[in-house]
Short mmCIF file of C-alpha atoms in Angstrom, two decimals:
data_model
loop_
_atom_site.label_atom_id
_atom_site.label_comp_id
_atom_site.label_asym_id
_atom_site.label_seq_id
_atom_site.Cartn_x
_atom_site.Cartn_y
_atom_site.Cartn_z
CA MET Z 1 153.08 36.99 53.50
CA SER Z 2 152.54 33.85 51.42
CA SER Z 3 152.58 30.32 52.91
CA GLY Z 4 155.74 29.59 50.94
CA SER Z 5 157.47 32.69 52.41
CA GLN Z 6 156.38 31.70 55.86
CA GLU Z 7 157.78 28.19 55.40
CA GLU Z 8 161.05 29.71 54.31
CA GLN Z 9 161.12 31.99 57.33
CA VAL Z 10 160.57 29.10 59.68
CA VAL Z 11 163.38 27.14 58.02
CA ALA Z 12 165.73 30.11 58.14
CA TRP Z 13 165.18 30.84 61.79
CA HIS Z 14 165.39 27.19 62.74
CA GLU Z 15 168.78 26.99 61.08
CA TRP Z 16 169.85 30.22 62.74
CA LEU Z 17 168.89 28.84 66.25
CA CYS Z 18 170.76 25.57 65.45
CA GLN Z 19 174.06 27.26 64.74
CA ASP Z 20 176.65 26.51 67.38
CA CYS Z 21 176.94 29.93 69.04
CA ALA Z 22 173.13 30.52 69.04
CA ALA Z 23 172.53 27.04 70.42
CA ALA Z 24 175.17 27.50 73.08
CA ALA Z 25 173.78 30.92 74.06
CA ALA Z 26 170.24 29.38 74.34
CA ARG Z 27 171.56 26.56 76.58
CA CYS Z 28 173.39 28.88 79.03
CA GLY Z 29 170.84 31.72 78.97
CA GLY Z 30 173.24 34.06 77.21
CA VAL Z 31 173.02 36.60 74.37
CA VAL Z 32 174.10 36.10 70.79
CA LEU Z 33 177.09 38.40 70.20
CA GLU Z 34 178.54 36.95 67.04
CA ARG Z 35 178.53 39.66 64.42
CA GLU Z 36 177.76 37.30 61.54
CA LEU Z 37 174.83 35.70 63.41
CA ILE Z 38 173.38 39.11 64.32
CA SER Z 39 173.71 40.19 60.69
CA LYS Z 40 171.74 37.13 59.66
CA ALA Z 41 169.10 37.86 62.33
CA GLN Z 42 168.72 41.42 60.96
CA ASP Z 43 168.20 40.07 57.47
CA TYR Z 44 165.62 37.50 58.56
CA ALA Z 45 163.84 39.97 60.89
CA ARG Z 46 162.78 42.16 57.95
CA HIS Z 47 160.43 39.35 57.00
CA GLY Z 48 159.29 38.62 60.52
CA ILE Z 49 160.17 36.09 63.25
CA PRO Z 50 157.81 33.09 63.38
CA ALA Z 51 155.57 33.23 66.51
CA ALA Z 52 156.91 29.95 67.82
CA TYR Z 53 160.51 31.34 67.74
CA ARG Z 54 159.98 34.89 69.06
CA ARG Z 55 160.42 33.96 72.70
CA THR Z 56 163.80 32.41 72.10
CA VAL Z 57 165.04 34.91 69.52
CA TYR Z 58 163.98 37.94 71.59
CA GLY Z 59 165.85 36.52 74.53
CA LEU Z 60 169.03 35.83 72.55
CA LEU Z 61 169.05 39.35 71.18
CA SER Z 62 168.27 41.16 74.39
CA HIS Z 63 169.64 40.05 77.79
CA PRO Z 64 171.44 37.13 79.48
CA VAL Z 65 169.41 35.09 81.91
CA SER Z 66 170.56 34.50 85.50
CA PRO Z 67 168.72 31.44 86.90
CA GLY Z 68 166.93 32.03 90.23
CA VAL Z 69 167.14 35.85 90.04
CA TYR Z 70 163.51 36.35 88.94
CA ALA Z 71 162.27 34.21 91.75
CA SER Z 72 164.25 36.18 94.24
CA TYR Z 73 162.86 39.45 92.91
CA CYS Z 74 159.37 38.07 93.19
CA ALA Z 75 160.01 37.07 96.79
CA LYS Z 76 161.39 40.48 97.56
CA ALA Z 77 158.39 42.13 96.04
CA ASP Z 78 156.09 40.14 98.33
CA SER Z 79 157.50 42.04 101.29
CA TRP Z 80 157.87 45.35 99.54
CA SER Z 81 156.25 48.31 101.30
CA ASP Z 82 156.18 50.95 98.53
CA ASN Z 83 152.39 51.11 98.26
CA GLU Z 84 152.46 53.95 95.76
CA ILE Z 85 154.27 51.96 93.08
CA LEU Z 86 152.29 48.77 93.87
CA ASN Z 87 149.01 50.66 93.61
CA GLN Z 88 150.07 52.21 90.32
CA ILE Z 89 150.97 48.81 88.89
CA ASP Z 90 147.57 47.41 90.03
CA ARG Z 91 145.69 50.31 88.52
CA ASP Z 92 147.35 49.93 85.13
CA ILE Z 93 147.00 46.18 85.09
CA ASN Z 94 143.26 46.56 85.19
CA ARG Z 95 143.39 48.62 81.94
CA THR Z 96 145.94 46.49 80.05
CA PHE Z 97 144.62 44.53 77.00
CA THR Z 98 141.12 44.39 78.65
CA LEU Z 99 139.70 42.48 75.68
CA HIS Z 100 142.24 39.71 75.72
CA PRO Z 101 140.96 36.64 77.58
CA ALA Z 102 144.37 36.19 79.33
CA PHE Z 103 144.00 39.59 80.98
CA MET Z 104 140.43 39.41 82.27
CA PRO Z 105 140.26 40.30 85.94
CA THR Z 106 140.46 36.68 87.23
CA ALA Z 107 142.74 35.33 84.48
CA GLN Z 108 146.27 34.09 85.04
CA GLY Z 109 147.63 36.81 82.73
CA VAL Z 110 146.74 39.41 85.33
CA GLN Z 111 148.71 37.68 88.00
CA SER Z 112 151.67 37.02 85.76
CA LEU Z 113 151.71 40.70 84.61
CA ARG Z 114 151.64 41.86 88.21
CA SER Z 115 154.56 39.53 89.09
CA VAL Z 116 156.66 40.65 86.15
CA LEU Z 117 156.09 44.43 86.74
CA ARG Z 118 156.87 44.06 90.43
CA ALA Z 119 160.05 42.08 89.67
CA VAL Z 120 161.13 44.71 87.18
CA ALA Z 121 160.60 47.40 89.81
CA MET Z 122 162.85 45.36 92.18
CA ARG Z 123 165.47 44.93 89.46
CA PHE Z 124 165.45 48.68 88.66
CA PRO Z 125 164.71 50.62 91.81
CA TYR Z 126 165.71 53.88 90.06
CA ILE Z 127 162.81 53.35 87.66
CA GLY Z 128 160.25 51.50 89.76
CA TYR Z 129 157.31 51.61 87.35
CA CYS Z 130 156.22 53.76 84.48
CA GLN Z 131 153.06 53.86 82.39
CA GLY Z 132 153.62 52.03 79.16
CA MET Z 133 155.53 49.22 80.78
CA ASN Z 134 152.37 47.37 81.46
CA PHE Z 135 151.54 47.11 77.74
CA VAL Z 136 155.13 46.09 76.90
CA ALA Z 137 155.26 43.34 79.52
CA GLY Z 138 151.68 42.23 78.74
CA LEU Z 139 152.48 41.64 75.10
CA LEU Z 140 155.77 39.98 76.00
CA LEU Z 141 153.81 37.52 78.20
CA VAL Z 142 151.74 36.60 75.16
CA VAL Z 143 154.93 36.15 73.10
CA THR Z 144 156.69 34.06 75.70
CA LYS Z 145 153.78 31.77 76.31
CA SER Z 146 154.73 28.60 74.52
CA GLY Z 147 152.42 28.10 71.54
CA ALA Z 148 150.41 31.24 72.33
CA SER Z 149 148.39 32.91 69.62
CA HIS Z 150 148.97 36.61 69.04
CA ASP Z 151 145.39 37.04 67.93
CA PHE Z 152 143.88 38.92 70.80
CA SER Z 153 140.41 37.56 70.00
CA THR Z 154 141.24 33.91 70.74
CA GLN Z 155 141.05 31.97 73.95
CA VAL Z 156 144.30 31.21 75.72
CA GLN Z 157 144.81 27.71 77.08
CA ALA Z 158 145.75 27.32 80.68
CA VAL Z 159 149.32 26.21 81.58
CA SER Z 160 150.88 24.66 84.63
CA LEU Z 161 152.38 26.75 87.47
CA GLU Z 162 155.88 25.72 86.46
CA GLU Z 163 155.23 26.73 82.81
CA THR Z 164 153.69 30.01 84.03
CA ARG Z 165 156.85 30.85 85.95
CA GLU Z 166 159.03 30.11 82.92
CA ILE Z 167 156.84 32.31 80.77
CA GLU Z 168 157.03 35.16 83.29
CA GLU Z 169 160.81 34.77 83.69
CA SER Z 170 161.37 34.95 79.96
CA ALA Z 171 159.24 38.09 79.67
CA PHE Z 172 161.06 39.59 82.67
CA TRP Z 173 164.53 39.14 81.12
CA ILE Z 174 163.38 40.58 77.80
CA VAL Z 175 162.10 43.66 79.63
CA CYS Z 176 165.49 43.88 81.31
CA GLY Z 177 167.15 43.75 77.93
CA LEU Z 178 165.01 46.71 76.76
CA VAL Z 179 165.91 48.76 79.79
CA ASP Z 180 169.62 47.83 79.96
CA SER Z 181 170.62 47.96 76.30
CA LEU Z 182 167.99 48.41 73.60
CA LEU Z 183 166.35 51.67 74.76
CA PRO Z 184 168.02 55.00 75.70
CA GLU Z 185 168.90 55.49 79.36
CA ALA Z 186 166.17 57.07 81.56
CA TYR Z 187 163.51 55.94 78.97
CA PHE Z 188 161.08 54.57 81.65
CA GLY Z 189 162.29 56.63 84.61
CA SER Z 190 165.67 57.76 85.93
CA ASP Z 191 169.06 56.31 85.09
CA ARG Z 192 171.10 53.99 87.33
CA HIS Z 193 173.51 56.78 88.29
CA ASN Z 194 170.68 59.30 88.85
CA LYS Z 195 172.37 61.86 86.69
CA LEU Z 196 169.57 62.44 84.13
CA PRO Z 197 166.16 63.93 84.66
CA GLN Z 198 163.21 61.59 84.97
CA LEU Z 199 162.16 60.25 81.52
CA HIS Z 200 165.01 62.04 79.85
CA GLY Z 201 165.38 59.17 77.32
CA LEU Z 202 161.75 59.18 76.38
CA ARG Z 203 161.66 62.92 76.08
CA ASN Z 204 164.77 62.89 73.91
CA SER Z 205 163.13 60.24 71.71
CA LEU Z 206 160.15 62.50 71.22
CA GLU Z 207 162.50 65.37 70.24
CA VAL Z 208 164.18 63.01 67.76
CA VAL Z 209 160.82 62.24 66.10
CA THR Z 210 159.98 65.92 65.90
CA PHE Z 211 163.35 66.73 64.41
CA LEU Z 212 163.07 63.98 61.80
CA MET Z 213 159.60 65.14 60.81
CA GLU Z 214 160.68 68.76 60.61
CA SER Z 215 163.60 67.95 58.38
CA ARG Z 216 161.50 65.66 56.12
CA THR Z 217 158.04 67.26 55.98
CA PRO Z 218 158.28 70.77 57.33
CA GLY Z 219 155.00 71.81 55.84
CA LEU Z 220 153.15 68.98 57.61
CA VAL Z 221 154.82 69.77 60.94
CA ALA Z 222 153.94 73.50 60.56
CA HIS Z 223 150.30 72.58 59.89
CA LEU Z 224 150.14 70.12 62.86
CA LYS Z 225 151.61 72.76 65.11
CA ASP Z 226 149.06 75.27 63.97
CA LEU Z 227 146.47 72.78 65.09
CA GLY Z 228 148.13 72.49 68.45
CA LEU Z 229 149.28 68.85 67.68
CA PRO Z 230 153.00 68.72 67.14
CA PRO Z 231 154.50 65.31 66.18
CA SER Z 232 155.43 64.60 69.78
CA VAL Z 233 151.71 64.47 70.73
CA PHE Z 234 151.19 61.56 68.39
CA ALA Z 235 154.47 59.92 69.23
CA VAL Z 236 153.84 59.97 72.99
CA ARG Z 237 151.09 57.49 72.40
CA TRP Z 238 153.44 55.11 70.66
CA LEU Z 239 156.85 55.36 72.28
CA PRO Z 240 156.21 54.75 76.00
CA CYS Z 241 154.52 51.42 75.19
CA LEU Z 242 156.70 50.65 72.09
CA PHE Z 243 153.49 50.73 69.97
CA SER Z 244 151.80 47.86 71.88
CA GLY Z 245 148.12 48.62 72.39
CA CYS Z 246 148.30 51.22 69.57
CA LEU Z 247 148.97 48.93 66.58
CA PRO Z 248 147.35 45.50 66.05
CA ALA Z 249 149.36 42.86 67.92
CA GLU Z 250 150.97 41.13 65.00
CA THR Z 251 151.90 44.47 63.36
CA CYS Z 252 153.47 45.65 66.68
CA LEU Z 253 155.37 42.37 66.89
CA ARG Z 254 156.73 42.86 63.42
CA ILE Z 255 158.10 46.22 64.62
CA TRP Z 256 159.50 44.48 67.68
CA ASP Z 257 161.20 41.91 65.53
CA LEU Z 258 163.17 44.72 64.01
CA LEU Z 259 163.65 46.54 67.28
CA PHE Z 260 165.43 43.59 68.86
CA ALA Z 261 167.48 43.10 65.71
CA PHE Z 262 168.45 46.74 64.90
CA GLY Z 263 167.73 48.73 68.09
CA GLU Z 264 165.89 52.01 68.84
CA CYS Z 265 166.19 53.44 65.29
CA VAL Z 266 163.25 51.18 64.33
CA LEU Z 267 160.90 53.14 66.70
CA TYR Z 268 161.69 56.40 64.93
CA GLN Z 269 161.33 54.71 61.51
CA ALA Z 270 157.80 53.51 62.54
CA ALA Z 271 156.71 56.77 64.04
CA VAL Z 272 157.82 58.80 61.02
CA ALA Z 273 156.19 56.27 58.65
CA LEU Z 274 152.83 56.35 60.45
CA MET Z 275 152.61 60.13 60.14
CA GLU Z 276 154.01 60.36 56.62
CA MET Z 277 151.70 57.67 55.25
CA HIS Z 278 148.73 59.84 56.20
CA ALA Z 279 150.25 63.23 55.43
CA GLU Z 280 147.76 64.13 52.71
CA GLN Z 281 144.81 63.43 54.99
CA LEU Z 282 146.33 65.44 57.81
CA MET Z 283 147.02 68.35 55.49
CA ASP Z 284 143.40 68.40 54.37
CA THR Z 285 141.90 68.93 57.84
CA ASP Z 286 141.81 72.03 59.95
CA ASP Z 287 140.19 70.13 62.84
CA PRO Z 288 142.53 68.89 65.60
CA GLN Z 289 140.11 66.22 66.67
CA GLN Z 290 139.91 64.93 63.11
CA ALA Z 291 143.65 65.04 62.72
CA PHE Z 292 144.12 63.05 65.87
CA ASP Z 293 141.42 60.53 64.85
CA ILE Z 294 143.06 60.07 61.47
CA ILE Z 295 146.31 58.88 63.15
CA GLN Z 296 144.66 56.93 65.92
CA ASN Z 297 142.28 55.10 63.55
CA ALA Z 298 145.07 54.41 60.98
CA SER Z 299 147.30 52.93 63.74
CA ALA Z 300 144.57 50.77 65.21
CA SER Z 301 143.60 49.34 61.80
CA MET Z 302 147.15 48.81 60.50
CA TYR Z 303 146.63 45.04 60.09
CA ASP Z 304 148.86 44.87 57.05
CA ALA Z 305 152.24 44.83 58.77
CA ASP Z 306 154.07 44.54 55.42
CA GLN Z 307 152.44 47.81 54.24
CA LEU Z 308 153.88 49.65 57.25
CA LEU Z 309 157.29 48.01 57.01
CA GLN Z 310 157.54 49.00 53.33
CA HIS Z 311 157.28 52.60 54.41
CA LEU Z 312 160.10 52.41 57.00
CA ASP Z 313 163.01 54.66 55.98
CA LEU Z 314 166.06 52.45 56.61
CA SER Z 315 168.35 55.54 56.24
CA ILE Z 316 167.12 56.47 59.76
CA ASN Z 317 169.89 54.28 61.27
CA GLU Z 318 172.37 54.52 64.10
CA ARG Z 319 174.71 56.79 62.26
CA HIS Z 320 171.92 59.10 61.19
CA LEU Z 321 170.61 59.26 64.73
CA GLU Z 322 174.08 60.31 65.94
CA ARG Z 323 173.88 63.36 63.64
CA VAL Z 324 170.40 64.13 64.85
CA GLN Z 325 171.55 64.01 68.47
CA GLN Z 326 174.37 66.38 67.58
CA SER Z 327 171.99 68.84 66.03
CA LEU Z 328 169.63 68.59 68.96
CA SER Z 329 172.52 69.29 71.36
CA GLN Z 330 173.44 72.40 69.37
CA GLN Z 331 169.84 73.63 69.63
CA GLU Z 332 169.58 73.23 73.39
CA VAL Z 333 171.06 76.65 74.30
CA PRO Z 334 169.23 78.75 71.64
CA CYS Z 335 165.95 76.86 72.40
CA ALA Z 336 166.33 77.70 76.15
CA ALA Z 337 166.84 81.30 75.38
CA SER Z 338 163.81 81.27 73.02
CA SER Z 339 161.66 79.59 75.66
CA ALA Z 340 162.58 82.25 78.19
CA SER Z 341 161.75 85.01 75.69
CA SER Z 342 158.40 83.41 74.84
CA ALA Z 343 157.53 83.09 78.51
CA ASP Z 344 157.99 86.90 78.97
CA SER Z 345 155.80 87.70 76.00
CA SER Z 346 152.15 88.40 76.48
CA GLU Z 347 151.60 88.13 72.72
CA GLN Z 348 151.94 84.32 72.59
CA PRO Z 349 148.64 82.67 71.62
CA GLY Z 350 147.29 79.96 73.88
CA PRO Z 351 146.16 76.62 72.74
CA SER Z 352 142.78 76.35 71.10
CA ASP Z 353 139.95 74.75 73.05
CA SER Z 354 139.70 72.03 70.47
CA ALA Z 355 143.36 71.17 70.66
CA LEU Z 356 143.26 71.25 74.48
CA GLN Z 357 140.29 68.86 74.45
CA VAL Z 358 142.08 66.47 72.07
CA VAL Z 359 145.38 66.33 73.97
CA SER Z 360 143.57 66.09 77.32
CA GLY Z 361 141.65 63.09 76.04
CA LEU Z 362 144.90 61.65 74.79
CA PHE Z 363 146.48 61.61 78.22
CA GLU Z 364 143.41 60.41 79.98
CA ASP Z 365 143.25 57.54 77.53
CA LEU Z 366 146.96 56.71 78.26
CA GLY Z 367 146.33 56.74 81.88
CA ALA Z 368 149.50 58.80 82.09
CA SER Z 369 150.22 60.52 85.38
CA TRP Z 370 150.92 64.26 85.47
CA ILE Z 371 154.44 63.55 86.58
CA VAL Z 372 154.94 61.62 83.39
CA VAL Z 373 153.25 64.17 81.17
CA GLU Z 374 155.08 67.14 82.69
CA ALA Z 375 158.49 65.44 82.55
CA VAL Z 376 158.05 64.62 78.93
CA PHE Z 377 156.62 67.87 77.67
CA LYS Z 378 158.42 70.39 79.98
CA ASP Z 379 159.81 73.27 77.90
CA SER Z 380 158.34 71.67 74.75
CA ALA Z 381 156.04 73.00 72.08
CA VAL Z 382 152.96 71.83 74.09
CA THR Z 383 154.02 73.31 77.41
CA ASP Z 384 151.03 75.75 77.40
CA VAL Z 385 148.61 72.85 76.69
CA VAL Z 386 150.03 70.78 79.49
CA THR Z 387 149.92 73.71 81.90
CA SER Z 388 146.36 74.44 81.01
CA MET Z 389 145.39 70.84 81.29
CA HIS Z 390 147.07 70.50 84.72
CA PHE Z 391 145.37 73.71 85.95
CA GLY Z 392 141.98 72.38 84.80
CA LYS Z 393 142.59 69.04 86.40
CA ARG Z 394 143.45 70.61 89.74
CA CYS Z 395 140.34 72.79 89.57
CA LEU Z 396 138.21 69.67 89.04
CA GLU Z 397 139.94 67.91 91.88
CA ASN Z 398 139.55 70.81 94.27
CA GLY Z 399 135.89 71.11 93.25
CA ALA Z 400 135.30 67.42 93.97
CA LYS Z 401 136.97 67.74 97.39
CA ALA Z 402 134.85 70.76 98.21
CA GLU Z 403 131.67 68.85 97.35
CA THR Z 404 132.64 65.97 99.75
#
């Protein structure tokens, strides 16, 4: 983006924030609900939100703020006795943006990330904590730090304790907005009424990605499935963390700019675009490891955010997703019968050793627990892979126990 365009964006967003309803919402910690103002935000978001304004704009487009609530959740977390969730949070914090100065072992970012994730677990006891939330909250802490750079190679200046708490509180409420309104129910765990299976929302999102890819590029999907790598295997790297830690930070934030403005449809647009942009390379390889590397390397090196955004298919919108969900609902009963039939057949080929190694490495890299993996991929196209991986993992664990 040219300097002139950047200046125009700054002016546009400044004027947006100065409009009466946006300014009033910012003063009282509310959310912008004016249709006209949201429409303008959507238009501006396509060109990016200036870094200095993201904290405020994300907050105004996500969740109202209740003063004092974050502090109360932090205090409650200090006396919390659920060691399993606390230990899981601590484990994942230590592998979150490890190259960023703010998240080095003794840095303030580590303490802030721990506080935000613990407060989120207090706010949503039916979720607790889920892998992927650490990267989302970590990047939001960078966003909400006043004047912070999104270049993960730069040093981060220290701030006061009061400023730190404000940064944490802003990140906390934006995460709440993601859970409460922007993402499907049961995306990070269960739902508030405990009616849906664990991670139902995330699993459904992966099914949506697969459905979209099958309807758009059936030949590519068939080829990837032959390699043991259906689209959901790629998407499960991106969706739990909303692309944070997978795309370069600024590119990820450009996706988030659209996510907060338009909603979850942007996640599907981005997932589809990343695979379709490299369809020719994927079709040219018969090696699962190479196919996986193509997507992983392309994602990690996607520094030109505009290039990715130009490939987003805007027809994948809310109305389109409603039709997709209807189609998926109609497929549920036939798919269940097909799965049962496949389970009884001894003719079904198992996953190749190469595909098994690639997918196993993927989940180890994610740090995903087997509860998460099995909940997401249960009865899916990679069930056999997951089952084989789980069996192998248990054998290794039992062997280690026997040695000790």
